[in-house]
Amino acid sequence: MHNWRVADFHCDALSKMLMDPALPFEHAPKLDVNLERMREGGLGLQAFAIYLPEVLGRGKFEHVMGQLDIYRKRVQVSKDRSEGIHTLLWREQLTQVGQLDQTWGLLTLEGVDGLEGNLFYLELCYQMGVRIVGLTWNYANWAADGVLEKRGAGLTEKGRELVHLCNQIGMLLDVSHLTEKGFWELADLSERPFIASHSNSYTVCPHVRNLKDDQIRAIIARDGRIGLTFVPWFVKQEGEVHIEDLLPHIEQVCSLGGERHLMMGSDFDGISTYIQGLEHTGHYPRLMDSLLKYYDEHLVRGWMWDNAMSYLGQHLPESHPSMTFK
């Protein structure tokens, strides 16, 4: 077992817990990401996405608040709950993140449907601890088109206002799920480097959710980050998928200059089929062992932890007395 920490920039445990309120975060086997498995896998930081499942119908702010409430009451450490995870909000906290006796969470929003076009709701999410926003899931909403929307449009006028507000308040941006047109529009508008939290290489596996080489180059040129994802059909077009099938994606990103821009973005709890041997977050040591057969330790450590931390160290907001999270 390595003494390294792992940072994973995407999971859907909160939406699973929203749909099944009986699931205990501490040890539920139905959760790919639970506290027990995070400790087993050496997770120092896990990003928890607020994703609104399609069965909820039209996205509403109450659904966003519902998942924030689940996080605060059932996942996060509090004065009433000693078992749980700490929440990363500010750059100053990064000196504590990575200590072997603590696990940390980072809140993200996967698609702004639930903000209902109200930019004040974005500010509320920020005040409640959300630090990264992806404009869309797979389809169109009030801000932009997602990758499965056939017209492939970019950002709406309101979506552009959203990006400007993110720039203003310090909310980071995520382009996974965004159309190519939207990607390039956001790239022009974003004042900070952005991430693709859970996307692989389109050249290696031509799935619409993966990134084309020019997109990867653009993220690298801006010093953003790309989260390698474990969704089997983003890794390989057909057949059983094994851990070694991730290697061509790593090679492709690195060949474009991205060895310091690659990180992890599993999409655990958002998938029901898995890479063989990588079925939940407790299996990260298996992935590390596989990668160490082919790559130097400093590279693997970078992909697992250092690259994500250097990004957050530069771009997370600094705390401000008026911004509190209780």
Coordinates of C-alpha atoms in Angstrom, one line a residue:
M1 CA 0.0 0.0 0.0
H2 CA 1.4 3.4 -1.0
N3 CA 1.5 6.2 1.5
W4 CA 0.4 8.6 -1.3
R5 CA -2.8 10.5 -1.3
V6 CA -5.3 10.4 -4.2
A7 CA -7.4 13.3 -5.4
D8 CA -10.5 12.4 -7.5
F9 CA -12.3 15.2 -9.2
H10 CA -15.7 13.6 -9.9
C11 CA -18.2 11.2 -8.3
D12 CA -22.0 11.1 -8.1
A13 CA -22.4 9.7 -4.6
L14 CA -24.6 12.6 -3.5
S15 CA -27.2 12.0 -6.3
K16 CA -27.2 8.3 -5.4
M17 CA -27.9 9.2 -1.7
L18 CA -30.6 11.6 -2.8
M19 CA -32.4 8.8 -4.7
D20 CA -31.9 6.3 -1.9
P21 CA -32.0 8.1 1.5
A22 CA -31.3 4.9 3.4
L23 CA -27.7 4.7 2.2
P24 CA -25.2 5.4 5.0
F25 CA -22.1 7.3 3.6
E26 CA -19.8 5.5 6.1
H27 CA -20.0 2.0 4.6
A28 CA -22.9 1.5 2.2
P29 CA -21.7 -1.2 -0.4
K30 CA -24.0 0.4 -3.0
L31 CA -21.8 3.5 -2.9
D32 CA -18.7 3.2 -5.0
V33 CA -17.4 6.1 -2.9
N34 CA -18.0 5.8 0.8
L35 CA -15.9 6.7 3.8
E36 CA -14.6 3.2 4.3
R37 CA -13.6 2.8 0.7
M38 CA -12.1 6.3 0.6
R39 CA -9.8 5.3 3.4
E40 CA -9.0 2.0 1.8
G41 CA -8.1 3.7 -1.5
G42 CA -6.0 6.5 0.1
L43 CA -8.3 9.3 -0.9
G44 CA -7.1 12.6 0.4
L45 CA -9.6 14.6 -1.6
Q46 CA -12.8 13.6 -3.4
A47 CA -14.9 16.0 -5.4
F48 CA -18.6 15.4 -4.9
A49 CA -20.8 16.5 -7.8
I50 CA -24.3 17.8 -7.4
Y51 CA -26.0 16.1 -10.3
L52 CA -29.7 16.2 -10.9
P53 CA -30.9 12.8 -12.2
E54 CA -33.2 12.9 -15.2
V55 CA -36.0 11.1 -13.2
L56 CA -36.4 14.3 -11.2
G57 CA -37.7 16.1 -14.3
R58 CA -37.0 19.8 -14.7
G59 CA -34.1 20.8 -12.6
K60 CA -35.0 22.9 -9.6
F61 CA -32.9 24.8 -7.0
E62 CA -34.6 22.7 -4.3
H63 CA -32.9 19.6 -5.8
V64 CA -29.5 21.3 -5.6
M65 CA -30.2 22.3 -2.0
G66 CA -31.3 18.8 -1.2
Q67 CA -27.9 17.4 -2.2
L68 CA -26.1 20.2 -0.3
D69 CA -28.2 19.2 2.7
I70 CA -27.2 15.5 2.3
Y71 CA -23.6 16.5 2.1
R72 CA -23.7 18.6 5.2
K73 CA -25.8 16.2 7.3
R74 CA -24.6 12.8 6.2
V75 CA -21.1 13.2 4.7
Q76 CA -19.3 16.2 6.3
V77 CA -17.7 16.2 9.7
S78 CA -19.6 18.3 12.2
K79 CA -19.9 18.9 15.9
D80 CA -22.5 16.1 15.9
R81 CA -20.7 13.8 13.5
S82 CA -17.0 12.9 14.2
E83 CA -17.0 10.3 11.3
G84 CA -17.0 12.1 8.0
I85 CA -15.0 14.3 5.7
H86 CA -13.7 17.8 6.0
T87 CA -14.7 20.4 3.3
L88 CA -12.2 22.2 1.2
L89 CA -13.3 25.8 0.6
W90 CA -10.2 28.0 0.7
R91 CA -6.6 28.0 -0.6
E92 CA -5.3 28.4 3.0
Q93 CA -6.7 25.0 3.9
L94 CA -4.5 23.2 1.4
T95 CA -1.7 23.0 4.0
Q96 CA -4.0 20.6 5.9
V97 CA -5.2 18.6 2.9
G98 CA -3.2 15.4 2.4
Q99 CA -2.6 14.6 6.0
L100 CA -2.9 10.8 6.4
D101 CA -5.5 10.9 9.1
Q102 CA -8.0 13.1 7.2
T103 CA -10.2 12.9 4.1
W104 CA -11.5 16.0 2.4
G105 CA -14.4 16.8 0.1
L106 CA -14.8 19.4 -2.7
L107 CA -18.3 20.4 -3.8
T108 CA -19.0 20.8 -7.5
L109 CA -22.1 21.4 -9.6
E110 CA -22.6 19.2 -12.7
G111 CA -24.9 21.3 -14.9
V112 CA -26.6 24.5 -13.9
D113 CA -30.1 23.3 -14.7
G114 CA -31.1 23.5 -11.1
L115 CA -30.1 27.2 -10.8
E116 CA -33.2 27.9 -12.9
G117 CA -31.5 30.8 -14.7
N118 CA -31.1 32.7 -11.5
L119 CA -27.6 33.9 -11.0
F120 CA -28.2 34.7 -7.4
Y121 CA -28.6 31.0 -6.9
L122 CA -25.0 30.6 -8.1
E123 CA -23.8 33.0 -5.4
L124 CA -25.8 31.0 -2.8
C125 CA -24.1 27.8 -4.0
Y126 CA -20.7 29.4 -3.6
Q127 CA -21.6 30.6 -0.1
M128 CA -22.7 27.0 0.7
G129 CA -19.3 25.6 -0.4
V130 CA -19.5 24.8 -4.1
R131 CA -16.2 25.7 -5.8
I132 CA -16.4 24.2 -9.4
V133 CA -19.3 24.5 -11.9
G134 CA -19.9 22.6 -15.1
L135 CA -22.4 24.5 -17.3
T136 CA -24.2 21.4 -18.6
W137 CA -24.8 17.8 -18.4
N138 CA -25.4 16.0 -21.7
Y139 CA -28.3 18.2 -23.0
A140 CA -29.3 21.8 -23.5
N141 CA -30.2 24.0 -20.6
W142 CA -30.6 27.8 -20.1
A143 CA -26.9 28.4 -20.1
A144 CA -25.5 26.2 -22.9
D145 CA -25.8 23.0 -25.0
G146 CA -24.4 19.7 -23.8
V147 CA -22.6 17.2 -26.0
L148 CA -25.6 15.1 -26.9
E149 CA -27.7 18.1 -28.0
K150 CA -27.8 17.6 -31.8
R151 CA -27.6 21.2 -32.8
G152 CA -24.3 21.6 -30.9
A153 CA -24.7 25.2 -30.0
G154 CA -22.5 27.1 -27.6
L155 CA -23.3 29.4 -24.7
T156 CA -26.5 31.5 -24.4
E157 CA -26.4 35.1 -23.4
K158 CA -27.4 34.1 -19.9
G159 CA -24.6 31.4 -19.9
R160 CA -22.1 34.1 -20.8
E161 CA -23.3 36.1 -17.8
L162 CA -22.9 33.0 -15.7
V163 CA -19.2 32.6 -16.8
H164 CA -18.6 36.3 -16.0
L165 CA -20.0 35.9 -12.5
C166 CA -17.9 32.8 -11.9
N167 CA -14.9 34.8 -12.9
Q168 CA -15.9 37.6 -10.5
I169 CA -16.7 35.5 -7.4
G170 CA -13.9 32.9 -7.8
M171 CA -15.9 29.9 -9.0
L172 CA -13.8 27.5 -11.1
L173 CA -15.2 26.1 -14.4
D174 CA -15.5 22.6 -15.8
V175 CA -15.9 21.8 -19.5
S176 CA -16.8 18.1 -19.3
H177 CA -20.2 17.6 -21.0
L178 CA -20.0 20.9 -22.9
T179 CA -20.2 21.0 -26.7
E180 CA -17.1 21.9 -28.7
K181 CA -18.6 25.3 -29.6
G182 CA -19.3 25.9 -26.0
F183 CA -15.8 24.8 -25.0
W184 CA -14.2 27.4 -27.2
E185 CA -16.5 30.1 -26.1
L186 CA -15.9 29.3 -22.5
A187 CA -12.1 29.2 -23.2
D188 CA -12.3 32.8 -24.5
L189 CA -14.4 34.0 -21.5
S190 CA -12.8 32.3 -18.6
E191 CA -10.2 34.4 -16.7
R192 CA -8.9 31.4 -14.9
P193 CA -7.6 28.0 -16.1
F194 CA -10.5 25.6 -16.3
I195 CA -10.7 21.8 -16.0
A196 CA -12.3 18.9 -17.7
S197 CA -13.1 16.9 -14.6
H198 CA -13.9 13.6 -16.2
S199 CA -13.0 13.2 -19.9
N200 CA -10.5 11.1 -21.8
S201 CA -8.9 11.3 -25.2
Y202 CA -11.1 11.3 -28.3
T203 CA -8.2 10.3 -30.5
V204 CA -7.9 7.0 -28.4
C205 CA -11.6 6.4 -28.0
P206 CA -13.9 8.5 -30.3
H207 CA -16.7 9.1 -27.8
V208 CA -18.5 12.5 -27.9
R209 CA -17.7 13.0 -24.2
N210 CA -14.0 12.8 -24.8
L211 CA -11.6 15.6 -25.7
K212 CA -10.1 16.2 -29.1
D213 CA -6.4 17.0 -29.3
D214 CA -6.9 20.7 -29.9
Q215 CA -9.1 20.9 -26.8
I216 CA -6.5 19.0 -24.7
R217 CA -3.8 21.4 -26.0
A218 CA -6.0 24.4 -25.1
I219 CA -6.4 23.2 -21.5
I220 CA -2.7 22.5 -21.2
A221 CA -1.8 26.0 -22.7
R222 CA -4.0 27.6 -20.1
D223 CA -2.5 25.4 -17.3
G224 CA -5.9 23.7 -16.7
R225 CA -6.4 20.1 -15.7
I226 CA -7.9 17.0 -17.3
G227 CA -9.4 14.2 -15.1
L228 CA -8.8 10.7 -16.4
T229 CA -12.2 9.0 -16.1
F230 CA -13.0 5.3 -15.6
V231 CA -16.3 5.2 -17.6
P232 CA -15.6 2.0 -19.6
W233 CA -17.1 3.3 -22.9
F234 CA -15.0 6.5 -22.7
V235 CA -11.9 4.2 -22.3
K236 CA -12.5 1.7 -25.1
Q237 CA -15.1 1.3 -27.8
E238 CA -16.0 -2.3 -27.2
G239 CA -15.0 -5.4 -25.2
E240 CA -14.1 -5.8 -21.6
V241 CA -12.1 -2.9 -20.2
H242 CA -9.0 -3.4 -18.0
I243 CA -6.8 -1.0 -16.1
E244 CA -4.1 -1.2 -18.8
D245 CA -6.7 0.2 -21.3
L246 CA -6.2 3.6 -19.5
L247 CA -2.6 3.8 -20.6
P248 CA -3.2 4.9 -24.2
H249 CA -5.2 7.9 -22.9
I250 CA -2.4 8.8 -20.5
E251 CA 0.1 8.5 -23.4
Q252 CA -2.0 10.7 -25.6
V253 CA -2.4 13.5 -23.1
C254 CA 1.3 13.3 -22.2
S255 CA 2.3 13.3 -25.9
L256 CA 0.5 16.7 -26.2
G257 CA 2.5 18.1 -23.3
G258 CA 0.1 17.3 -20.5
E259 CA 2.0 15.2 -18.0
R260 CA 1.6 18.0 -15.4
H261 CA -2.0 18.6 -16.3
L262 CA -3.4 15.1 -15.9
M263 CA -5.3 14.1 -12.7
M264 CA -8.1 11.6 -11.8
G265 CA -11.9 12.0 -12.3
S266 CA -13.3 8.5 -11.9
D267 CA -17.1 9.1 -12.2
F268 CA -17.7 6.5 -9.6
D269 CA -21.4 6.2 -8.6
G270 CA -22.3 7.6 -12.0
I271 CA -21.6 4.3 -13.7
S272 CA -23.0 0.8 -13.3
T273 CA -20.4 -1.1 -15.3
Y274 CA -16.7 -0.8 -14.4
I275 CA -13.1 -1.2 -15.5
Q276 CA -12.1 -4.7 -14.4
G277 CA -10.3 -4.5 -11.1
L278 CA -11.3 -0.8 -10.6
E279 CA -14.9 -1.2 -9.3
H280 CA -14.8 1.4 -6.5
T281 CA -12.6 4.0 -4.9
G282 CA -11.0 1.5 -2.6
H283 CA -9.2 0.0 -5.6
Y284 CA -7.0 3.1 -6.4
P285 CA -3.9 1.2 -5.1
R286 CA -4.4 -1.3 -7.9
L287 CA -4.3 1.5 -10.4
M288 CA -1.2 3.0 -8.9
D289 CA 0.5 -0.4 -8.9
S290 CA -0.3 -0.9 -12.6
L291 CA 0.9 2.6 -13.6
L292 CA 4.2 2.1 -11.6
K293 CA 5.0 -0.8 -14.0
Y294 CA 5.3 1.7 -16.8
Y295 CA 6.0 5.2 -15.4
D296 CA 8.3 6.8 -12.9
E297 CA 7.1 7.4 -9.4
H298 CA 7.1 11.2 -9.7
L299 CA 4.8 11.0 -12.7
V300 CA 2.3 8.7 -11.1
R301 CA 2.3 10.7 -7.9
G302 CA 1.6 13.8 -10.0
W303 CA -1.4 12.2 -11.7
M304 CA -2.8 10.9 -8.4
W305 CA -2.2 14.0 -6.3
D306 CA 0.3 16.7 -7.1
N307 CA -1.2 18.1 -10.3
A308 CA -4.6 18.5 -8.8
M309 CA -3.1 20.2 -5.7
S310 CA -1.0 22.6 -7.6
Y311 CA -4.1 23.7 -9.6
L312 CA -6.1 24.2 -6.4
G313 CA -3.1 26.0 -4.8
Q314 CA -3.1 28.6 -7.5
H315 CA -6.8 28.9 -8.3
L316 CA -9.0 28.2 -5.2
P317 CA -10.2 31.5 -3.7
E318 CA -8.6 32.9 -0.6
S319 CA -10.9 33.2 2.4
H320 CA -12.7 36.4 3.1
P321 CA -14.2 37.5 6.4
S322 CA -17.6 38.0 4.8
M323 CA -17.7 34.5 3.3
T324 CA -18.5 32.0 6.0
F325 CA -19.5 28.3 5.9
K326 CA -21.0 27.0 9.1

